[in-house]
mmCIF file of C-alpha atoms and ligand atoms in Angstrom:
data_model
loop_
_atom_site.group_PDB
_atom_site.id
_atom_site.type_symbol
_atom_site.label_atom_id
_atom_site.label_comp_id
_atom_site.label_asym_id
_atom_site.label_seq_id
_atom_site.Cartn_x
_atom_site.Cartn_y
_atom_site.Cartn_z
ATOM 1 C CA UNK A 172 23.585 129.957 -113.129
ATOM 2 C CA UNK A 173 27.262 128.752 -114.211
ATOM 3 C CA UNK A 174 27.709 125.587 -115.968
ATOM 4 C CA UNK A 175 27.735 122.455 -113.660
ATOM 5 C CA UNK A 176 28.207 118.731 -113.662
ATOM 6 C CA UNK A 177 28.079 115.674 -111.896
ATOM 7 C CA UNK A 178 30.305 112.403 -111.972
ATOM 8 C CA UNK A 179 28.041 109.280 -112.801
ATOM 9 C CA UNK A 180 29.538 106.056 -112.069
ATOM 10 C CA UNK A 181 28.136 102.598 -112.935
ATOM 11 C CA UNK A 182 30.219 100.019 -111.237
ATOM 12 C CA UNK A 183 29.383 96.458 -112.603
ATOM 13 C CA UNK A 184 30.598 93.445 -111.911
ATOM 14 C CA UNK A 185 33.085 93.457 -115.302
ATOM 15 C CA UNK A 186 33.269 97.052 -116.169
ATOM 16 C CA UNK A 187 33.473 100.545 -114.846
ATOM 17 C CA UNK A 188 31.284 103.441 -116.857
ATOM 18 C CA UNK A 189 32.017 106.718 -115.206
ATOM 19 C CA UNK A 190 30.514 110.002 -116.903
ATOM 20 C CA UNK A 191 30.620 113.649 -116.780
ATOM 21 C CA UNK A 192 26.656 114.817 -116.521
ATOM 22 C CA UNK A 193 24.796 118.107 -116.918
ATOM 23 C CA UNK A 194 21.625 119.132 -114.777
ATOM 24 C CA UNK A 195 19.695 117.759 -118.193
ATOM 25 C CA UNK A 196 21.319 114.615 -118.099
ATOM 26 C CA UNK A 197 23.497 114.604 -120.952
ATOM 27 C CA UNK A 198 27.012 112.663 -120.541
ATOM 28 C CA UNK A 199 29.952 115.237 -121.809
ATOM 29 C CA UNK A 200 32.938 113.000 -121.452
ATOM 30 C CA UNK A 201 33.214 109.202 -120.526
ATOM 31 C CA UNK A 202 35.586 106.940 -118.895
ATOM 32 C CA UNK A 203 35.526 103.084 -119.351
ATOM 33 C CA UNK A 204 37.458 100.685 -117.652
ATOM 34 C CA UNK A 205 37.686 96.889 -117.302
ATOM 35 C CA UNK A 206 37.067 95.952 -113.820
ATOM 36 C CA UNK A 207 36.868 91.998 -113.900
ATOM 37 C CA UNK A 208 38.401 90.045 -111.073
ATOM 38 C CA UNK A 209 40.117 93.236 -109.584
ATOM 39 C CA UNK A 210 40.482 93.263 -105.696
ATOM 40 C CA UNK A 211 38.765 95.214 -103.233
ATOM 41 C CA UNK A 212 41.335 97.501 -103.275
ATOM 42 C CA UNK A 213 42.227 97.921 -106.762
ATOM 43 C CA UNK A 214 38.659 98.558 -107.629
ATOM 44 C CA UNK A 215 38.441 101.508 -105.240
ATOM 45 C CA UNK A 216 41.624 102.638 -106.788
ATOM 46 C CA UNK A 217 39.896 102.533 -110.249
ATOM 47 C CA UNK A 218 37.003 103.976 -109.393
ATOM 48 C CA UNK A 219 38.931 107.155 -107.954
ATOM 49 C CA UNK A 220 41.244 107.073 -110.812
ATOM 50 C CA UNK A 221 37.912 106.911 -113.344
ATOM 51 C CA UNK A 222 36.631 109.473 -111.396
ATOM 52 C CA UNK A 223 39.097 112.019 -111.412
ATOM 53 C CA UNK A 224 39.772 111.915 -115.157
ATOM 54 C CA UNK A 225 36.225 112.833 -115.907
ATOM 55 C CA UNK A 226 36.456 115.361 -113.193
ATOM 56 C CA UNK A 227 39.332 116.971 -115.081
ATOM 57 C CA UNK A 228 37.549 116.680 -118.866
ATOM 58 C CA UNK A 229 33.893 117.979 -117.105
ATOM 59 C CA UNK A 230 34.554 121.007 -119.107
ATOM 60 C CA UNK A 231 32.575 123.150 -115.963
ATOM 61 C CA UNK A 232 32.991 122.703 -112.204
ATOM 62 C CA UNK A 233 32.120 119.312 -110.887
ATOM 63 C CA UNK A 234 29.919 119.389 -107.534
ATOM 64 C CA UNK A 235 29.273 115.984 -106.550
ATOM 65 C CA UNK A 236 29.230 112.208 -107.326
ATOM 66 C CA UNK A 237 27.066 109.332 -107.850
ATOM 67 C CA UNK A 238 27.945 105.470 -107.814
ATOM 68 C CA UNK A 239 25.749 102.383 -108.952
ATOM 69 C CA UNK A 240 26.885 99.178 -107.427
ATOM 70 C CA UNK A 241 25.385 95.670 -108.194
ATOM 71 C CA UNK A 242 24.560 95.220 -104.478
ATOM 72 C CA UNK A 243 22.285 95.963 -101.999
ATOM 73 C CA UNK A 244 22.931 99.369 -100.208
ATOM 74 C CA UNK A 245 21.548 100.353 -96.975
ATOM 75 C CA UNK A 246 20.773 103.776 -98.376
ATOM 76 C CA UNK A 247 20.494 105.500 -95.177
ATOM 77 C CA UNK A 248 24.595 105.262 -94.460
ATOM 78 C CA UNK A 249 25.634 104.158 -98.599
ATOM 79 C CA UNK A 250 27.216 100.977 -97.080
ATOM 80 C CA UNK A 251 26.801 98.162 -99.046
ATOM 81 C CA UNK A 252 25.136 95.128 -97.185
ATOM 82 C CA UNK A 253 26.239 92.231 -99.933
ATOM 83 C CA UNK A 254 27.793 92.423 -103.319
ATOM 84 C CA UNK A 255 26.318 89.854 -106.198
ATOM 85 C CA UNK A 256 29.076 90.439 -108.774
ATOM 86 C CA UNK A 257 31.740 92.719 -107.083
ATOM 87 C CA UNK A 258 33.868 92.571 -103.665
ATOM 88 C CA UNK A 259 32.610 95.365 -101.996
ATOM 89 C CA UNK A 260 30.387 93.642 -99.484
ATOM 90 C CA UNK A 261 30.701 95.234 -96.217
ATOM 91 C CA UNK A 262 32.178 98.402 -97.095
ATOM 92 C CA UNK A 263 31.133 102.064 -95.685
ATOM 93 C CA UNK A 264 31.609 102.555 -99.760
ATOM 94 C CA UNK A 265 30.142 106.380 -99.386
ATOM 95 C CA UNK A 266 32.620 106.970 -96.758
ATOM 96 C CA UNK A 267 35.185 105.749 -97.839
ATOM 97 C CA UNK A 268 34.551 107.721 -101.316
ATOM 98 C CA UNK A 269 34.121 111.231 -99.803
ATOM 99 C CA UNK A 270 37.294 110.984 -98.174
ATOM 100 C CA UNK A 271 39.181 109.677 -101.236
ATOM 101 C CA UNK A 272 37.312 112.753 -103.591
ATOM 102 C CA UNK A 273 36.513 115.273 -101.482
ATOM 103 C CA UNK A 274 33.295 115.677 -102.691
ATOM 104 C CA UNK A 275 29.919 114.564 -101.925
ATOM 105 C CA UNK A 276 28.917 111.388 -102.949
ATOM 106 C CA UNK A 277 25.440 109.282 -103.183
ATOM 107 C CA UNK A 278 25.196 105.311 -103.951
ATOM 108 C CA UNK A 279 22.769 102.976 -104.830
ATOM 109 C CA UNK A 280 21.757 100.141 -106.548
ATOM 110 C CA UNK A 281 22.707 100.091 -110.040
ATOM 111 C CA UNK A 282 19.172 98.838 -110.690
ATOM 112 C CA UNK A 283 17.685 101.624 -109.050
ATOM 113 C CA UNK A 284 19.982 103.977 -110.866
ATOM 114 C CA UNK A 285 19.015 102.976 -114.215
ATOM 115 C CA UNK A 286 15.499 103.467 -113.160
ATOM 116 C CA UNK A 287 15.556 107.020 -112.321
ATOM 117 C CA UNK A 288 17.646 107.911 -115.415
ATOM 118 C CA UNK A 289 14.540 105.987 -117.617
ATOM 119 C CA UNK A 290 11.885 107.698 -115.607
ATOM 120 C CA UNK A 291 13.303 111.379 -115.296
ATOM 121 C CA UNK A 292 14.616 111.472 -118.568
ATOM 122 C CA UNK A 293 14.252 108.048 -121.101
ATOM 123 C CA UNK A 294 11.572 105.686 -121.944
ATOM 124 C CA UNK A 295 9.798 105.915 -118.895
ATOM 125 C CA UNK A 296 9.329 109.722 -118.284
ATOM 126 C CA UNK A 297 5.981 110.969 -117.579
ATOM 127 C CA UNK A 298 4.421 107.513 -116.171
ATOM 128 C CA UNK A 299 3.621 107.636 -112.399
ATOM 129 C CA UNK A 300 4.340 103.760 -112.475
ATOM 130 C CA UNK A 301 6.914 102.079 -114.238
ATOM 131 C CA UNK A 302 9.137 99.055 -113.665
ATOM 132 C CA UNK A 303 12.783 99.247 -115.038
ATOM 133 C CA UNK A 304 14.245 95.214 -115.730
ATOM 134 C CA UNK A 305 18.074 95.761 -116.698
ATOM 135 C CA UNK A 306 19.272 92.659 -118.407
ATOM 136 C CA UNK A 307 22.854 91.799 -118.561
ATOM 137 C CA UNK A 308 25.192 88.947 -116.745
ATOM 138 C CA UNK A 309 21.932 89.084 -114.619
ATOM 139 C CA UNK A 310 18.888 90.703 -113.677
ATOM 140 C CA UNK A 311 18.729 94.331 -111.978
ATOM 141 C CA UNK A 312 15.275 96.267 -110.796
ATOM 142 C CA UNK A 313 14.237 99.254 -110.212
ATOM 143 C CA UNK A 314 10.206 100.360 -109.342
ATOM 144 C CA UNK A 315 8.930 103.604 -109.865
ATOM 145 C CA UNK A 316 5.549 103.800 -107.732
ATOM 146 C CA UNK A 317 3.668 107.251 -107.600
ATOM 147 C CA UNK A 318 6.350 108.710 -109.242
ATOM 148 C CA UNK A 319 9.326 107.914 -106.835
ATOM 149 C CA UNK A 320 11.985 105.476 -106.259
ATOM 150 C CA UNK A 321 10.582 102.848 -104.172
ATOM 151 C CA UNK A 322 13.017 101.407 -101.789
ATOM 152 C CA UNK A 323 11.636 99.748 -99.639
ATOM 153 C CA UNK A 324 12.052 99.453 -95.687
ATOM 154 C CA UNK A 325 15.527 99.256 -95.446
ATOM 155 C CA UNK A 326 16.946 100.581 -99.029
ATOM 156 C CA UNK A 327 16.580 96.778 -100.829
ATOM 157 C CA UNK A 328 13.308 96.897 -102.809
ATOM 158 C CA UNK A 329 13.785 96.074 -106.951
ATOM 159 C CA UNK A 330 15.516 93.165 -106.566
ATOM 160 C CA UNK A 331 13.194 91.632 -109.617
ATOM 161 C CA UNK A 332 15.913 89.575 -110.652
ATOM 162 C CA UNK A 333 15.440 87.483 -107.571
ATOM 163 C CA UNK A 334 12.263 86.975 -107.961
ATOM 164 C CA UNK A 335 11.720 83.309 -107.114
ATOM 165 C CA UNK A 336 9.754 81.863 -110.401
ATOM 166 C CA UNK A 337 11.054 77.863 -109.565
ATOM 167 C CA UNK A 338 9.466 77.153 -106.287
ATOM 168 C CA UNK A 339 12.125 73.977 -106.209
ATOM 169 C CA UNK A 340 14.531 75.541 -108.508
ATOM 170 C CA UNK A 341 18.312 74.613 -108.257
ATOM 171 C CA UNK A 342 19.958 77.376 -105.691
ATOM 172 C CA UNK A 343 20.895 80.421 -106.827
ATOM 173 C CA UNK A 344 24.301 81.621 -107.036
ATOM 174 C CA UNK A 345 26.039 85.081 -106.106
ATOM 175 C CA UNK A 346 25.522 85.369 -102.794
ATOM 176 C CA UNK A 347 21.501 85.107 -103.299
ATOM 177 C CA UNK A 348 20.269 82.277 -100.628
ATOM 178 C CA UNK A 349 17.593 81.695 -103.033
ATOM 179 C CA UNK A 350 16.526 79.374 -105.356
ATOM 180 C CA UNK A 351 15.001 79.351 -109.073
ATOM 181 C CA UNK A 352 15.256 83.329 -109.126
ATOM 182 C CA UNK A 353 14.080 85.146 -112.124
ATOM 183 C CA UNK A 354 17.854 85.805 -113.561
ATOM 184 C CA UNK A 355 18.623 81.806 -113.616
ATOM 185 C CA UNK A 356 16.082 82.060 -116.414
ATOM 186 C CA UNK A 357 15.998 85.223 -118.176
ATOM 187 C CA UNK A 358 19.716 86.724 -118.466
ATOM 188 C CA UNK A 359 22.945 86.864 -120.446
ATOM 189 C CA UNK A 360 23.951 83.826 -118.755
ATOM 190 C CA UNK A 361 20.753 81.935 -118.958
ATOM 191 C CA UNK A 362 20.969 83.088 -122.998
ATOM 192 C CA UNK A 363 24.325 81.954 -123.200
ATOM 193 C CA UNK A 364 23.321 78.199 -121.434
ATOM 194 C CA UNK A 365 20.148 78.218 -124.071
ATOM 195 C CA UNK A 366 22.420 78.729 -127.379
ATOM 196 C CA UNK A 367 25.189 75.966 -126.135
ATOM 197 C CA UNK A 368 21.904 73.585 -125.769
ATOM 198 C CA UNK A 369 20.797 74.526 -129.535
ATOM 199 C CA UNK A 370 24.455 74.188 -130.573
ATOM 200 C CA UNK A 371 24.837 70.794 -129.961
ATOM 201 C CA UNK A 372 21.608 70.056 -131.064
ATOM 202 C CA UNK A 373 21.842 72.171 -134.377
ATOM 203 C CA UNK A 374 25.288 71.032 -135.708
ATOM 204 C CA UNK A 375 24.309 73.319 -139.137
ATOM 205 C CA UNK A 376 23.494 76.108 -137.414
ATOM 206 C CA UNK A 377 24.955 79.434 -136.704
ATOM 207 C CA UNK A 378 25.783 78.597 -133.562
ATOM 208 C CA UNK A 379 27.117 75.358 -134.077
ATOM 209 C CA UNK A 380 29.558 76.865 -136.632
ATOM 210 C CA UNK A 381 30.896 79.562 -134.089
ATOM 211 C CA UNK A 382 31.389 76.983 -131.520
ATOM 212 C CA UNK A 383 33.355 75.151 -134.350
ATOM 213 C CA UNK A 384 35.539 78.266 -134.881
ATOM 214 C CA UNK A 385 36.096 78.083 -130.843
ATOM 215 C CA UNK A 386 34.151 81.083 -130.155
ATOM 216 C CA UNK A 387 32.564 81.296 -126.780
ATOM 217 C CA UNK A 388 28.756 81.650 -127.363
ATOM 218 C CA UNK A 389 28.664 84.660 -124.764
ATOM 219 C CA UNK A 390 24.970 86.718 -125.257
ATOM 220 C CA UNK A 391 26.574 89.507 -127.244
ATOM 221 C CA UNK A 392 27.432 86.773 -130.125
ATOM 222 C CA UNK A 393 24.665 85.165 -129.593
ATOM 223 C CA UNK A 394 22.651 88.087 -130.513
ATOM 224 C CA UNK A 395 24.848 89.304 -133.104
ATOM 225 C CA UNK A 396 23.841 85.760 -134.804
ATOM 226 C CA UNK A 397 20.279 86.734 -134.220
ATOM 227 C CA UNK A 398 20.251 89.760 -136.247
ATOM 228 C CA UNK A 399 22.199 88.025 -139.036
ATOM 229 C CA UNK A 400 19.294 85.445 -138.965
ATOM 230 C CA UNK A 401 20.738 82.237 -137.722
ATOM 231 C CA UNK A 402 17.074 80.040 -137.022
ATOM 232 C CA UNK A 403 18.451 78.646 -133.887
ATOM 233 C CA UNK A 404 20.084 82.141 -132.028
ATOM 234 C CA UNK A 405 16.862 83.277 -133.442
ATOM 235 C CA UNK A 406 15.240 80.538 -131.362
ATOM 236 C CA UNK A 407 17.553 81.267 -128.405
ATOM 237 C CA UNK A 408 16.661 84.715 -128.030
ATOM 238 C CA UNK A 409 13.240 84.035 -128.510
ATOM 239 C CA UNK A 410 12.877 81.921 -126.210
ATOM 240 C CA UNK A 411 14.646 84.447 -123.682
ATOM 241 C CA UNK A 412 11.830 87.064 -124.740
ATOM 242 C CA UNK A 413 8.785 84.564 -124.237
ATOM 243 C CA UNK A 414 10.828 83.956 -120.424
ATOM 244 C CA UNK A 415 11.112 87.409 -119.976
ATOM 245 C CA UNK A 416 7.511 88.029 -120.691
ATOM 246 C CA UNK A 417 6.781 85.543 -117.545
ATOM 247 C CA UNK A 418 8.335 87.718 -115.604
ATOM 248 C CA UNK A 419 7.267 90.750 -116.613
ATOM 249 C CA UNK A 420 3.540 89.501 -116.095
ATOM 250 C CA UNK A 421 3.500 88.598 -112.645
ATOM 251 C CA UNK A 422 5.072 92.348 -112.178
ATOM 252 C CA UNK A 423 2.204 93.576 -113.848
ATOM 253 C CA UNK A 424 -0.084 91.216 -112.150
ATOM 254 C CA UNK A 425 1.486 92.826 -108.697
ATOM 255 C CA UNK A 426 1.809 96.507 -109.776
ATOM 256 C CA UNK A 427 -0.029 97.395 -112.724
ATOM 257 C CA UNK A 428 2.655 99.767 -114.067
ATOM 258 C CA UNK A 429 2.363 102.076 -116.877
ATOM 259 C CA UNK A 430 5.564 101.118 -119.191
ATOM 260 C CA UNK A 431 7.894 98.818 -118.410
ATOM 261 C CA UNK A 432 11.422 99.414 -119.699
ATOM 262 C CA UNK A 433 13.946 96.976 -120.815
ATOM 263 C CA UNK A 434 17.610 97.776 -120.555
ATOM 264 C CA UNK A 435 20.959 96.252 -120.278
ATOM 265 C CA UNK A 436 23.290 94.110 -122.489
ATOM 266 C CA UNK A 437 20.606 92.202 -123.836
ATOM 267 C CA UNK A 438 18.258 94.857 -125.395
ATOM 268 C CA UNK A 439 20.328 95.244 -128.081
ATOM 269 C CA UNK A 440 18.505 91.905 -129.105
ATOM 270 C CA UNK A 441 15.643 94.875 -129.730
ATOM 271 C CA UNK A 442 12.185 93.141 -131.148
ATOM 272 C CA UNK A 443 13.656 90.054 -131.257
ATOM 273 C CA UNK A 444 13.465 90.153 -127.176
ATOM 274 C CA UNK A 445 10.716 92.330 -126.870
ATOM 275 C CA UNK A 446 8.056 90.673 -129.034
ATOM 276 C CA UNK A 447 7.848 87.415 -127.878
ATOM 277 C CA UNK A 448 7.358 89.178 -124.356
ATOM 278 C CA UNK A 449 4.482 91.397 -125.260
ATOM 279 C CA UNK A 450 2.503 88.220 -126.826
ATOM 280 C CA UNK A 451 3.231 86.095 -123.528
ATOM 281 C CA UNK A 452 2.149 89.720 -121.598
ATOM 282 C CA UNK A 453 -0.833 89.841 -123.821
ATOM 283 C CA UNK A 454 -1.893 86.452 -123.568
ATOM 284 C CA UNK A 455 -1.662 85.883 -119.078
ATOM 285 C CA UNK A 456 -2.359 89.134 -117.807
ATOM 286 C CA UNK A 457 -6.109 90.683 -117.176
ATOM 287 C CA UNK A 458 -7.214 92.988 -120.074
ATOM 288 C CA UNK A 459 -7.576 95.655 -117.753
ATOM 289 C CA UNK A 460 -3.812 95.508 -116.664
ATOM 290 C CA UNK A 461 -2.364 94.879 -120.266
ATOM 291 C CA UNK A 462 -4.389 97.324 -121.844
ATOM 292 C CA UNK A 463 -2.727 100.408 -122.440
ATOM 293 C CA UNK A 464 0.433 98.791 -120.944
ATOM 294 C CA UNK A 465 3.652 99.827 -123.386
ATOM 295 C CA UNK A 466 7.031 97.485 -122.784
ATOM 296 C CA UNK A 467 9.895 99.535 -124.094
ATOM 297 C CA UNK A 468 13.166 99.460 -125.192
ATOM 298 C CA UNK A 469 15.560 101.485 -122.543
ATOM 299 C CA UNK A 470 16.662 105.055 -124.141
ATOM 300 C CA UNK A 471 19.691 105.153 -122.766
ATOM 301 C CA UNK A 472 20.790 101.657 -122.991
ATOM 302 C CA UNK A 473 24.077 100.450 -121.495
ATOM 303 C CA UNK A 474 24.604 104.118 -120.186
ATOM 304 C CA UNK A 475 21.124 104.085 -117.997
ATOM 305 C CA UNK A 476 23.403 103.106 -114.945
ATOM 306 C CA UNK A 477 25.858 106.143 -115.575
ATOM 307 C CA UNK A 478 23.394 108.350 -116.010
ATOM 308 C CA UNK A 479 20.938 107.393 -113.530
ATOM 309 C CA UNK A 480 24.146 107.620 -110.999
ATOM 310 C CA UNK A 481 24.045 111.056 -111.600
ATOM 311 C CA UNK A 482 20.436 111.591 -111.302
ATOM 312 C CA UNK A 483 20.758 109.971 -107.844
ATOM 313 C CA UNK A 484 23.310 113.209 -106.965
ATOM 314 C CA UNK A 485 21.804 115.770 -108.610
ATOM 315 C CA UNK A 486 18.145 115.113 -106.652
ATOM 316 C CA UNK A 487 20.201 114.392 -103.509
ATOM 317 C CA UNK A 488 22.026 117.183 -103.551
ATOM 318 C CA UNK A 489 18.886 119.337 -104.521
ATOM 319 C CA UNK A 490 17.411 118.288 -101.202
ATOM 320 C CA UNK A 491 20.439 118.745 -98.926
ATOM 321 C CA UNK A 492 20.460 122.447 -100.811
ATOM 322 C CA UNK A 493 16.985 122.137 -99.642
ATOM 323 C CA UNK A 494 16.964 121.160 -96.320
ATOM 324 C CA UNK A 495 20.129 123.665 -95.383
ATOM 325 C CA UNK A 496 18.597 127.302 -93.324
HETATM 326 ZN ZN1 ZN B 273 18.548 84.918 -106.522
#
């Protein structure tokens, strides 16, 4: 069989990842582009541009594409319903995308995306059950039940980040009606809003000093302070992690998953994340759901997105090949 690829896009809310991807998932050329605060229009724009550079560096013929956008996709038409961090609510996105390429195309939710790329390929492969929590600017989900993508009745399932964990929380913001959700609490943001706190409180710490230098405590810094051992990032972080674990218990508590995989932004906080959220796992859930459960690090990191786009296109175009006489 000749050489093939797909295009794998992950469209977040600040930056574009696009991808050339074999049949075994591996990413043979990548595009990146800064996408903050661009337009409806100027993001298609990029997107196609993105696009059609990897198409030209795929090094073999390119047969389709997939997209991951932070929203919720009705995945029966690829329209997008509502947009969290991007202005795409609204739009007949896959429509408008095979016209613009002139290829097919398959979207979903970035969440899901980065699910299917751990399951079929990364941290998560082999388990019949597994729950993906991608942790950047916010939360994004993806569930793997019996060994598929669950979506749900009308393509919106996974949306753990919305979780409601504050039954009288403050309201929510992009876009999401609801209040105390899972992401107010355990996120980039929510990291970010725990190290100012510690800052002021800590005027000899880490922290305190970058703030002093004018830095922006953004998570990335945050956990770069971390790493170099600063108590109170330390402390931040940590307490992320022992959130995190909250979270992660009532979705074991409701599915009793295998592995759960943690991606995103924020894993590259590695143990410092992940421990305090196996000891909060350990110590609230049943034995005989934590038992055996493993909480992982994401394999493929801040590429799970990409890659998963193009897992998305590959299977979908495997069952239109499929379904055709
Ligand atoms: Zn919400």
């Amino acid at each position: 069989m000749p050489a093939r690829r797909i295009i794998g896009v992950d469209l977040g809310g600040t930056k574009l990842l696009a991808g050339a991807v074999d049949p075994s998932l591996g990413v043979h050329y990548r595009v990146q582009r800064a996408v903050t605060g661009l337009p409806q229009r100027a993001l298609l724009d990029m997107a196609v541009d993105a696009v059609t550079e990897a198409r030209a560096s795929a090094g073999a013929e390119v047969t389709a594409v997939g997209f991951g956008l932070p929203a919720v996709i009705d995945v029966r038409t690829g329209n997008v319903v509502v947009g969290a961090h991007t202005p795409l609510a609204d739009l007949a996105f896959a429509d408008v995308m095979v016209e613009r390429l002139g290829l097919p195309v398959f979207v979903d939710n970035d969440g899901n995306n980065a699910a299917l790329a751990e399951h079929r390929a990364g941290a998560a492969r082999g388990a019949t059950d597994a729950i993906m929590l991608t942790l950047g600017t916010g939360i994004a989900g993806g569930l793997i039940l019996g060994g598929r993508l669950y979506r749900g009745a009308r393509g919106g399932a996974g949306e753990l980040g919305h979780m409601e964990i504050d039954y009288d929380g403050a309201p929510d913001a992009d876009n999401c009606p609801g209040r105390g959700c899972a992401e107010m609490f355990v996120s980039g943001r929510a990291l970010a809003r725990e190290a100012d706190r510690l800052a002021a409180q800590r005027p000899d710490s880490g922290l305190a000093r970058a703030v002093g230098e004018g830095r922006t405590l953004a998570g990335p810094l945050v956990t770069e302070l971390a790493h170099d051992g600063d108590p109170a990032a330390i402390e931040a972080v940590e307490l992320i992690g022992t959130r995190l674990g909250v979270v992660i218990t009532s979705l074991v508590n409701i599915f009793n998953p295998e592995v759960v995989v943690v991606g995103g932004g924020m894993i590259a906080a590695g143990e410092l994340l992940l421990a305090p959220a196996r000891a909060v796992v350990a110590e609230r859930t049943f034995p005989f759901l934590s038992e055996g459960l493993r909480i992982l690090p994401a394999r493929f990191g801040v590429e799970a997105g990409m890659i998963g786009a193009a897992a998305l296109a590959y299977e979908g175009m495997a069952a239109l090949e499929e379904a055709a006489p």
